[in-house]
mmCIF file of C-alpha atoms in Angstrom:
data_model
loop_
_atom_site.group_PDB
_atom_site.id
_atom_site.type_symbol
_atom_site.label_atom_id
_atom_site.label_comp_id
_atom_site.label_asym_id
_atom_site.label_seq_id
_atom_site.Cartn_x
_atom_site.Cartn_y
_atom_site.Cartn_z
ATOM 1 C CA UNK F 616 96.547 -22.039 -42.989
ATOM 2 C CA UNK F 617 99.541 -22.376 -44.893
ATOM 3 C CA UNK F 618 99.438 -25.489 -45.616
ATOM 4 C CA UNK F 619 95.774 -25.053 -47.128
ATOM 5 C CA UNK F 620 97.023 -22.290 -48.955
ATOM 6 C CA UNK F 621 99.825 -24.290 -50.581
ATOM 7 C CA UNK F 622 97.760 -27.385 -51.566
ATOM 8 C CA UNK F 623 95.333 -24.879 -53.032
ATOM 9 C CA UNK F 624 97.909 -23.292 -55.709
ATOM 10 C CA UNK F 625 99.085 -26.992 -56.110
ATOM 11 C CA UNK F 626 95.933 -28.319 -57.057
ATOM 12 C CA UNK F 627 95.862 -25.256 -59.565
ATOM 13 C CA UNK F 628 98.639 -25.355 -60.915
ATOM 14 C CA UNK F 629 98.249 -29.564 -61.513
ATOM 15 C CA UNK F 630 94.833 -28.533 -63.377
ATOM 16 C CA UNK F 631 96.368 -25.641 -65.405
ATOM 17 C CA UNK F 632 98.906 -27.805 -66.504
ATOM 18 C CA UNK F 633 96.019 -30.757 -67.357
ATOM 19 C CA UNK F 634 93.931 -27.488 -69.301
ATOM 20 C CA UNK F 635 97.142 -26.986 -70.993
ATOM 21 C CA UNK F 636 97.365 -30.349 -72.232
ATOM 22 C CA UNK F 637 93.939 -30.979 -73.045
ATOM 23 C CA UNK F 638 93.538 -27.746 -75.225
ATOM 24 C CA UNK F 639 96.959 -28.465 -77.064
ATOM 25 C CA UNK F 640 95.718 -32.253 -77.190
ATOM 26 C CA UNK F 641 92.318 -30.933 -78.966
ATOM 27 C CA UNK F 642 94.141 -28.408 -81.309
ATOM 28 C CA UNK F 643 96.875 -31.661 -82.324
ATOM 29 C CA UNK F 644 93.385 -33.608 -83.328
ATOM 30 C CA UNK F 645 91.942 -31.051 -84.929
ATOM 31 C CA UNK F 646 95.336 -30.780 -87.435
ATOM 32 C CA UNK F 647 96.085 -34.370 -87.715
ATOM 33 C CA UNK F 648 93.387 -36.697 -86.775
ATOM 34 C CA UNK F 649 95.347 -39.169 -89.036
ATOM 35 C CA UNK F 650 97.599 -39.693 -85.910
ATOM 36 C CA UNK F 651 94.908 -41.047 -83.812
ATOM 37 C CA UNK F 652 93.861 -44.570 -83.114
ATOM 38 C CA UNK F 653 89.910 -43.469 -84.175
ATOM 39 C CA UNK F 654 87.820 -46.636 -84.902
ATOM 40 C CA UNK F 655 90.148 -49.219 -83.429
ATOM 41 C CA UNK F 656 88.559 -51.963 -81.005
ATOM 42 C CA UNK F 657 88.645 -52.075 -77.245
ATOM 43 C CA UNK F 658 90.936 -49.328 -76.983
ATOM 44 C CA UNK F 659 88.260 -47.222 -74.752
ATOM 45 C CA UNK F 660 84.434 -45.315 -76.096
ATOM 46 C CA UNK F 661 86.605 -42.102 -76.199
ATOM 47 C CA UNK F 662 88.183 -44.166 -79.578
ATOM 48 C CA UNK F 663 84.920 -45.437 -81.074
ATOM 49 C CA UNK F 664 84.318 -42.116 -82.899
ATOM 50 C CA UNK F 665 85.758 -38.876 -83.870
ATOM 51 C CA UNK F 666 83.175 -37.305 -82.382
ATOM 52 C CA UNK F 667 83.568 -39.158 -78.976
ATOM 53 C CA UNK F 668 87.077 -37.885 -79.053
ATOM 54 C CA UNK F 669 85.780 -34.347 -79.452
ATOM 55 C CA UNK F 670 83.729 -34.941 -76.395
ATOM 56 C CA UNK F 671 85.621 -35.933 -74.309
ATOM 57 C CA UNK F 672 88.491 -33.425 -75.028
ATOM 58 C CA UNK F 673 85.743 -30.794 -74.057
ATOM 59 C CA UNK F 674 85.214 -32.815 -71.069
ATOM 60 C CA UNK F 675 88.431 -32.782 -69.740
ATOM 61 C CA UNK F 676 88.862 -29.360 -70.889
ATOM 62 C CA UNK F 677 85.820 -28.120 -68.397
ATOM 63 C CA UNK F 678 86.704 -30.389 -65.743
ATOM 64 C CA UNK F 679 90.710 -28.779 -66.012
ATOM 65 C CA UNK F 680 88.807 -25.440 -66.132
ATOM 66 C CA UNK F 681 86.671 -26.103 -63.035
ATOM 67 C CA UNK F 682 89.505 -27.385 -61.179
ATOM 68 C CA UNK F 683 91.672 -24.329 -61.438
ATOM 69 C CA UNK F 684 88.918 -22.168 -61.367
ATOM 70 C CA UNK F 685 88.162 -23.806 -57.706
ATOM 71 C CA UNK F 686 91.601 -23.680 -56.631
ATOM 72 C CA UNK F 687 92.396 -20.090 -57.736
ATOM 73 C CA UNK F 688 88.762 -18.538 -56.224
ATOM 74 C CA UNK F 689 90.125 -19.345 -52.534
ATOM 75 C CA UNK F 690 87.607 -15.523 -51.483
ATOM 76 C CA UNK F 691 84.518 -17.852 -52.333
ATOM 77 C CA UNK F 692 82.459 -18.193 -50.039
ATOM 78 C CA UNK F 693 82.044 -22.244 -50.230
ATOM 79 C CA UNK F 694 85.271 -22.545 -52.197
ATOM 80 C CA UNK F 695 86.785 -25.055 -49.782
ATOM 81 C CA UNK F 696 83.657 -27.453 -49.866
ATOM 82 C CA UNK F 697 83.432 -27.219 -54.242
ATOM 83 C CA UNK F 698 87.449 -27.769 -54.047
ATOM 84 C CA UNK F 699 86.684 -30.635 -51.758
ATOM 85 C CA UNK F 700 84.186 -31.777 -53.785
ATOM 86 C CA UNK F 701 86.118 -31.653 -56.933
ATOM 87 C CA UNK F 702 89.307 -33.550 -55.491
ATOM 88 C CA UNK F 703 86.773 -36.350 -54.343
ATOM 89 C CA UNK F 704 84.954 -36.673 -57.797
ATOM 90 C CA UNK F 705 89.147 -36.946 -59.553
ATOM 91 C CA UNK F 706 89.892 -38.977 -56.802
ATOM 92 C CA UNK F 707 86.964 -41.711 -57.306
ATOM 93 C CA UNK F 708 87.654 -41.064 -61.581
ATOM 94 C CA UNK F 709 91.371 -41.995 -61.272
ATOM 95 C CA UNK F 710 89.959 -45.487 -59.004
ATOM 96 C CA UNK F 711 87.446 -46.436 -61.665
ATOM 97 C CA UNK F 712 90.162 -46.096 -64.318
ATOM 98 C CA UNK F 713 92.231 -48.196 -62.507
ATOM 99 C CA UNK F 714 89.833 -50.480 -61.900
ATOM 100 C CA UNK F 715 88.866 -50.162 -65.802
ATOM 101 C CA UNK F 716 92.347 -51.089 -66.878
ATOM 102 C CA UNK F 717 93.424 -53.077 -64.551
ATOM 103 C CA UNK F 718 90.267 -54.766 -62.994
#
């Protein structure tokens, strides 16, 4: 039970730190989008646009928000399964990046 409970705040406090950086990541765009690498080739379809940028800043912005969200509503009653399915969805993400970059 422990145990649970400990991976639960660790998997929340992982995603607020990722919400964290996304937000501050979006606000630094908004500011200076001079800084980014927008239009350059084969750098990923996040790049291709500004607007592609934008959306997928609000992407990982939800997906840090449902991830902590998740973790943090531990009274739920099917938070275990939607935490479980969460850390499967990341988990198979981070694969098909790495098999993106280095595939």
């Amino acid at each position: 039970m422990k145990l649970r409970l400990a991976l639960r705040i660790l998997w929340g406090l992982c995603y607020l730190l990722l919400l964290w950086v996304a937000v501050a990541d979006s606000i630094q765009f908004s500011k200076h989008p001079e800084l980014y690498p927008i239009g350059c080739e084969g750098l990923s379809w996040s790049y291709e646009s500004s607007e592609n940028y934008i959306l997928t800043g609000w992407v990982a912005i939800g997906w840090s928000a449902i991830g902590f969200v998740a973790s943090a509503c531990y009274r739920f009653k099917y938070s275990g399964k939607i935490l479980l399915v969460h850390f499967v969805l990341t988990l198979l993400r981070c694969c098909w990046i790495c098999i993106v970059i280095y595939g």
